[in-house]
Amino acid sequence: MAISDEIREQRQKLKGQGAKAHLSYFMTYYKYPTLAAIAVIAMVISIVHSIATNKPSAISAIFLNASNPELTSGSEWIDASFCEYAGIDTEEYSVTIDTSSYLTPGGATSQMEMGTTEKIMAYAAAKDLDVLMADPYNFQNYAKSEMYIDLRTVLTEEQQEKYEPYYYYVDGALYDADVDLTASEETADTGATTQEEAEAAALFDDSVTQELIAREQKDVYVSPDPSEMEDPIPVGVIMTDAPYLSSIELYGNTVPVLGIVASSERTETAVLMLEYLWDH
C-alpha cells in the first residue's frame, strides 16, 4: 500500500474518535519528524541571531595569573572603565578582558590549565587576542614562541622614551638560532639534563614550582639584561611601577609583564590598554 493511501485510511479510521485518538496518531507517526524539524528551526534561528547580534571586537586581553580575588572574580570593573578611557562604543563593539585564567609557573598542572594554554594559543592564532599580561615565567615562556610584537614598531617615540626603562627584552639572536628562551636555571635546580626534563620535574615537584614563583616576587625579581644580548628586542613592559595597576593591586606581590600579541590586528587599542593600566 502506498504511503498516501495508508495515511488516507488512518484518517478515515480517526473520524469521530476524538482528540485523544488524534493525539495518539500524531505521536505514533509525526513525533520524531516534528521534533527534528523543531531542532533544525531552533538551530537556524540561533545561528541567524548570533550573526545578527555578534559585535566586532574592539580588544581582547588576558591577564594571566592575576591574584587579587576581589578583582579577578569578574572583569566588568575594568571593562566599563577602559571602554570609557578608550572611547569604545559598547553598543557597536565587544570588549573581552579575562582576569581569571591561571597557569602554574613551571607548566600546567591540571586539565583546566591545559585548557588555558590551548585557549591562549587558539585565540592568538585566530587573531582574537591583543594583549597578554603574565608573571615573568609564563611571559618568558610565551616570548620564546614569538608570541609578542617588537614594541618599537607600535609605540611612538614619546611612548618608547616613557616605557624604555621598564622594557622586558628577549634576544632576537635566539629566535634565529631556535634556542629555548626559558632560563636554564630550572635544569640546575632539578638536576635534570634537558629543558624538557626540567619542565617535567617542575610539573610534579611543588618545591620547584614554589621556587619559580618566589623568584618573581617584586623585591627579588631581576629582569633579563639587554646588555648581555646580541640582539635585544623589547617585547614587554614590566608593570611593577605602573601607578594605576599598582594601586588596584591586581597582581599582588607578583611581577606583571605586559606584551602585545604579534598577530593582533588592533595594536592601537592594545597600546591604549598599556597606557590605561599605567596612567589611568
Tab-separated table of C-alpha atoms in Angstrom:
chain	number	residue	atom	x	y	z
A	1	MET	CA	0.000	0.000	0.000
A	2	ALA	CA	1.296	3.460	-0.896
A	3	ILE	CA	2.073	5.818	1.980
A	4	SER	CA	-0.588	8.267	0.798
A	5	ASP	CA	-3.210	5.517	0.788
A	6	GLU	CA	-2.156	4.436	4.294
A	7	ILE	CA	-2.452	7.993	5.586
A	8	ARG	CA	-5.895	8.328	3.980
A	9	GLU	CA	-7.005	5.068	5.577
A	10	GLN	CA	-5.757	6.172	9.020
A	11	ARG	CA	-7.587	9.451	8.723
A	12	GLN	CA	-10.830	7.638	7.873
A	13	LYS	CA	-10.401	5.495	11.000
A	14	LEU	CA	-9.846	8.604	13.142
A	15	LYS	CA	-13.097	10.268	12.108
A	16	GLY	CA	-15.235	10.764	15.199
A	17	GLN	CA	-12.617	9.246	17.538
A	18	GLY	CA	-11.926	12.445	19.469
A	19	ALA	CA	-8.797	14.408	20.400
A	20	LYS	CA	-7.150	11.561	22.310
A	21	ALA	CA	-7.116	9.318	19.256
A	22	HIS	CA	-5.764	12.108	17.075
A	23	LEU	CA	-3.012	12.805	19.611
A	24	SER	CA	-2.087	9.135	19.743
A	25	TYR	CA	-1.933	9.028	15.959
A	26	PHE	CA	0.277	12.141	15.889
A	27	MET	CA	2.669	10.734	18.500
A	28	THR	CA	2.931	7.488	16.564
A	29	TYR	CA	3.585	8.902	13.100
A	30	TYR	CA	4.784	12.507	13.468
A	31	LYS	CA	6.512	12.814	16.845
A	32	TYR	CA	10.139	12.366	15.743
A	33	PRO	CA	9.860	14.182	12.386
A	34	THR	CA	8.281	17.125	14.202
A	35	LEU	CA	10.989	17.172	16.896
A	36	ALA	CA	13.673	17.034	14.223
A	37	ALA	CA	12.059	19.910	12.355
A	38	ILE	CA	11.853	21.976	15.565
A	39	ALA	CA	15.515	21.276	16.307
A	40	VAL	CA	16.552	22.398	12.830
A	41	ILE	CA	14.447	25.553	13.056
A	42	ALA	CA	15.876	26.358	16.507
A	43	MET	CA	19.408	25.887	15.230
A	44	VAL	CA	18.785	28.153	12.254
A	45	ILE	CA	17.257	30.819	14.491
A	46	SER	CA	20.223	30.565	16.862
A	47	ILE	CA	22.745	30.949	14.028
A	48	VAL	CA	20.876	33.877	12.496
A	49	HIS	CA	20.578	35.561	15.908
A	50	SER	CA	24.276	35.023	16.607
A	51	ILE	CA	25.263	36.524	13.268
A	52	ALA	CA	22.856	39.421	13.658
A	53	THR	CA	23.921	40.313	17.197
A	54	ASN	CA	27.634	39.476	17.067
A	55	LYS	CA	29.707	42.607	17.569
A	56	PRO	CA	33.183	43.119	16.163
A	57	SER	CA	35.831	43.023	18.876
A	58	ALA	CA	37.493	46.255	19.966
A	59	ILE	CA	40.067	44.419	22.093
A	60	SER	CA	40.677	41.056	23.709
A	61	ALA	CA	43.075	40.746	26.642
A	62	ILE	CA	44.120	38.031	29.074
A	63	PHE	CA	45.724	38.980	32.383
A	64	LEU	CA	47.249	35.621	33.250
A	65	ASN	CA	47.780	34.777	36.941
A	66	ALA	CA	46.198	37.938	38.314
A	67	SER	CA	45.985	37.450	42.047
A	68	ASN	CA	43.522	39.897	43.608
A	69	PRO	CA	40.382	37.792	44.260
A	70	GLU	CA	38.170	40.850	44.685
A	71	LEU	CA	39.037	41.942	41.166
A	72	THR	CA	39.520	38.619	39.393
A	73	SER	CA	36.049	37.380	40.274
A	74	GLY	CA	34.804	39.416	37.327
A	75	SER	CA	36.232	41.800	34.756
A	76	GLU	CA	33.270	44.195	34.499
A	77	TRP	CA	35.099	46.613	36.784
A	78	ILE	CA	37.761	47.165	34.131
A	79	ASP	CA	35.672	46.620	31.006
A	80	ALA	CA	33.475	49.688	31.506
A	81	SER	CA	36.317	51.857	32.787
A	82	PHE	CA	38.619	51.010	29.890
A	83	CYS	CA	35.855	51.489	27.309
A	84	GLU	CA	35.258	54.979	28.633
A	85	TYR	CA	39.006	55.693	28.621
A	86	ALA	CA	39.493	54.389	25.073
A	87	GLY	CA	36.267	55.842	23.697
A	88	ILE	CA	34.854	52.428	22.741
A	89	ASP	CA	31.138	52.300	21.923
A	90	THR	CA	29.945	49.114	23.619
A	91	GLU	CA	26.763	49.194	21.549
A	92	GLU	CA	28.888	48.641	18.460
A	93	TYR	CA	31.928	46.727	19.757
A	94	SER	CA	32.688	43.995	22.265
A	95	VAL	CA	35.497	44.099	24.823
A	96	THR	CA	36.880	40.916	26.381
A	97	ILE	CA	39.199	41.176	29.385
A	98	ASP	CA	39.946	37.861	31.110
A	99	THR	CA	41.330	38.303	34.630
A	100	SER	CA	40.641	34.798	35.923
A	101	SER	CA	42.872	32.490	33.862
A	102	TYR	CA	45.734	30.807	35.727
A	103	LEU	CA	48.769	28.844	34.596
A	104	THR	CA	51.242	27.497	37.147
A	105	PRO	CA	54.848	28.688	36.623
A	106	GLY	CA	56.746	25.607	35.529
A	107	GLY	CA	53.922	24.113	33.479
A	108	ALA	CA	50.218	23.293	33.504
A	109	THR	CA	49.192	21.086	36.422
A	110	SER	CA	45.562	20.332	35.564
A	111	GLN	CA	43.152	19.877	32.687
A	112	MET	CA	41.836	23.372	33.372
A	113	GLU	CA	45.323	24.836	32.987
A	114	MET	CA	45.870	22.821	29.823
A	115	GLY	CA	42.649	24.393	28.571
A	116	THR	CA	44.062	27.828	29.402
A	117	THR	CA	47.175	27.088	27.358
A	118	GLU	CA	45.121	25.877	24.408
A	119	LYS	CA	42.815	28.892	24.656
A	120	ILE	CA	45.692	31.374	24.531
A	121	MET	CA	47.308	29.726	21.536
A	122	ALA	CA	43.995	29.321	19.704
A	123	TYR	CA	42.982	32.939	20.276
A	124	ALA	CA	46.377	34.182	19.140
A	125	ALA	CA	46.284	32.022	16.010
A	126	ALA	CA	42.799	33.308	15.193
A	127	LYS	CA	43.945	36.920	15.708
A	128	ASP	CA	41.440	37.221	18.556
A	129	LEU	CA	43.959	38.095	21.282
A	130	ASP	CA	45.600	41.507	21.517
A	131	VAL	CA	47.159	41.785	24.985
A	132	LEU	CA	48.655	39.040	27.135
A	133	MET	CA	49.966	40.064	30.553
A	134	ALA	CA	51.505	37.430	32.805
A	135	ASP	CA	54.005	36.625	35.523
A	136	PRO	CA	57.646	36.621	34.290
A	137	TYR	CA	57.944	32.839	33.919
A	138	ASN	CA	54.867	32.459	31.760
A	139	PHE	CA	55.608	35.669	29.882
A	140	GLN	CA	59.050	34.373	29.002
A	141	ASN	CA	57.626	31.011	28.058
A	142	TYR	CA	55.304	32.648	25.524
A	143	ALA	CA	58.008	35.047	24.374
A	144	LYS	CA	60.172	32.101	23.283
A	145	SER	CA	57.478	31.171	20.751
A	146	GLU	CA	57.488	34.737	19.379
A	147	MET	CA	54.070	35.491	20.823
A	148	TYR	CA	54.792	39.189	21.263
A	149	ILE	CA	55.422	42.077	18.909
A	150	ASP	CA	58.510	44.301	18.981
A	151	LEU	CA	57.138	47.284	20.886
A	152	ARG	CA	59.276	49.678	18.899
A	153	THR	CA	57.016	49.017	15.919
A	154	VAL	CA	53.818	50.156	17.652
A	155	LEU	CA	54.877	52.789	20.193
A	156	THR	CA	55.519	56.418	19.368
A	157	GLU	CA	58.913	57.934	20.136
A	158	GLU	CA	57.422	59.616	23.186
A	159	GLN	CA	55.932	56.332	24.403
A	160	GLN	CA	59.197	54.479	23.810
A	161	GLU	CA	61.045	57.031	25.910
A	162	LYS	CA	58.441	56.616	28.631
A	163	TYR	CA	58.478	52.820	28.782
A	164	GLU	CA	62.082	52.029	27.824
A	165	PRO	CA	63.272	51.873	31.465
A	166	TYR	CA	60.686	49.136	32.025
A	167	TYR	CA	61.179	47.109	28.850
A	168	TYR	CA	61.322	43.338	29.017
A	169	TYR	CA	63.842	42.148	26.434
A	170	VAL	CA	64.446	38.913	24.585
A	171	ASP	CA	67.459	38.171	22.424
A	172	GLY	CA	66.485	38.128	18.755
A	173	ALA	CA	69.591	36.059	18.032
A	174	LEU	CA	67.999	33.200	19.943
A	175	TYR	CA	64.953	33.355	17.702
A	176	ASP	CA	67.192	32.881	14.686
A	177	ALA	CA	69.093	30.090	16.396
A	178	ASP	CA	65.836	28.438	17.518
A	179	VAL	CA	67.097	28.297	21.112
A	180	ASP	CA	64.695	27.930	24.023
A	181	LEU	CA	64.368	31.322	25.695
A	182	THR	CA	63.296	29.953	29.054
A	183	ALA	CA	66.143	30.199	31.515
A	184	SER	CA	68.136	27.043	32.050
A	185	GLU	CA	68.112	27.662	35.804
A	186	GLU	CA	65.294	25.129	36.229
A	187	THR	CA	67.624	22.445	34.885
A	188	ALA	CA	70.187	23.185	37.588
A	189	ASP	CA	67.526	23.332	40.285
A	190	THR	CA	66.040	19.937	39.476
A	191	GLY	CA	69.176	18.109	38.462
A	192	ALA	CA	67.669	17.418	35.039
A	193	THR	CA	69.890	17.314	31.985
A	194	THR	CA	67.470	18.812	29.466
A	195	GLN	CA	64.913	21.612	29.429
A	196	GLU	CA	62.149	19.075	28.768
A	197	GLU	CA	63.161	17.088	31.852
A	198	ALA	CA	63.303	20.288	33.871
A	199	GLU	CA	59.777	21.245	32.850
A	200	ALA	CA	58.547	17.748	33.621
A	201	ALA	CA	60.193	17.894	37.020
A	202	ALA	CA	58.675	21.296	37.729
A	203	LEU	CA	55.279	19.925	36.798
A	204	PHE	CA	55.371	17.306	39.548
A	205	ASP	CA	57.675	18.943	42.091
A	206	ASP	CA	55.810	21.562	44.078
A	207	SER	CA	59.013	22.824	45.690
A	208	VAL	CA	60.363	23.720	42.243
A	209	THR	CA	57.138	25.495	41.376
A	210	GLN	CA	57.260	27.450	44.615
A	211	GLU	CA	60.866	28.459	43.912
A	212	LEU	CA	59.903	29.662	40.449
A	213	ILE	CA	57.123	31.744	41.965
A	214	ALA	CA	59.442	33.084	44.678
A	215	ARG	CA	61.904	34.356	42.074
A	216	GLU	CA	59.158	36.502	40.589
A	217	GLN	CA	58.351	38.435	43.750
A	218	LYS	CA	58.703	42.178	43.359
A	219	ASP	CA	61.505	42.550	45.878
A	220	VAL	CA	63.818	39.915	44.351
A	221	TYR	CA	62.940	39.772	40.651
A	222	VAL	CA	65.718	40.574	38.165
A	223	SER	CA	64.658	41.196	34.563
A	224	PRO	CA	66.701	39.990	31.552
A	225	ASP	CA	69.700	42.243	30.894
A	226	PRO	CA	69.741	43.606	27.311
A	227	SER	CA	73.463	44.392	27.575
A	228	GLU	CA	74.109	40.652	27.625
A	229	MET	CA	72.108	40.070	24.445
A	230	GLU	CA	73.278	40.089	20.850
A	231	ASP	CA	70.016	41.496	19.524
A	232	PRO	CA	67.819	42.808	22.379
A	233	ILE	CA	64.175	43.170	21.384
A	234	PRO	CA	61.674	44.860	23.723
A	235	VAL	CA	58.603	42.617	23.699
A	236	GLY	CA	57.051	43.577	27.006
A	237	VAL	CA	56.695	46.235	29.665
A	238	ILE	CA	57.347	45.321	33.296
A	239	MET	CA	54.327	46.805	35.040
A	240	THR	CA	55.535	46.745	38.655
A	241	ASP	CA	55.877	50.535	38.745
A	242	ALA	CA	52.699	51.265	36.778
A	243	PRO	CA	50.861	53.704	39.076
A	244	TYR	CA	47.310	52.591	38.254
A	245	LEU	CA	47.984	48.853	38.075
A	246	SER	CA	49.853	49.049	41.374
A	247	SER	CA	47.020	50.974	43.003
A	248	ILE	CA	44.455	48.264	42.251
A	249	GLU	CA	46.916	45.507	43.306
A	250	LEU	CA	45.761	43.214	40.534
A	251	TYR	CA	48.983	41.208	40.730
A	252	GLY	CA	49.680	41.390	44.442
A	253	ASN	CA	53.357	40.692	45.030
A	254	THR	CA	53.973	39.068	41.639
A	255	VAL	CA	55.729	40.977	38.859
A	256	PRO	CA	53.352	41.509	35.899
A	257	VAL	CA	54.730	41.854	32.368
A	258	LEU	CA	52.518	43.133	29.560
A	259	GLY	CA	53.019	42.353	25.895
A	260	ILE	CA	51.077	42.990	22.694
A	261	VAL	CA	50.381	39.814	20.749
A	262	ALA	CA	52.178	39.685	17.401
A	263	SER	CA	49.095	38.521	15.495
A	264	SER	CA	46.928	41.362	16.816
A	265	GLU	CA	45.126	43.478	14.247
A	266	ARG	CA	44.122	46.024	16.903
A	267	THR	CA	47.533	47.202	18.101
A	268	GLU	CA	46.430	50.831	18.533
A	269	THR	CA	43.791	49.767	21.059
A	270	ALA	CA	46.304	47.410	22.672
A	271	VAL	CA	48.635	50.377	23.208
A	272	LEU	CA	45.706	52.237	24.765
A	273	MET	CA	45.354	49.308	27.164
A	274	LEU	CA	49.006	49.719	28.164
A	275	GLU	CA	48.512	53.442	28.684
A	276	TYR	CA	45.304	52.852	30.658
A	277	LEU	CA	46.906	50.357	33.039
A	278	TRP	CA	49.876	52.660	33.536
A	279	ASP	CA	48.292	56.066	33.986
A	280	HIS	CA	44.516	55.787	34.446
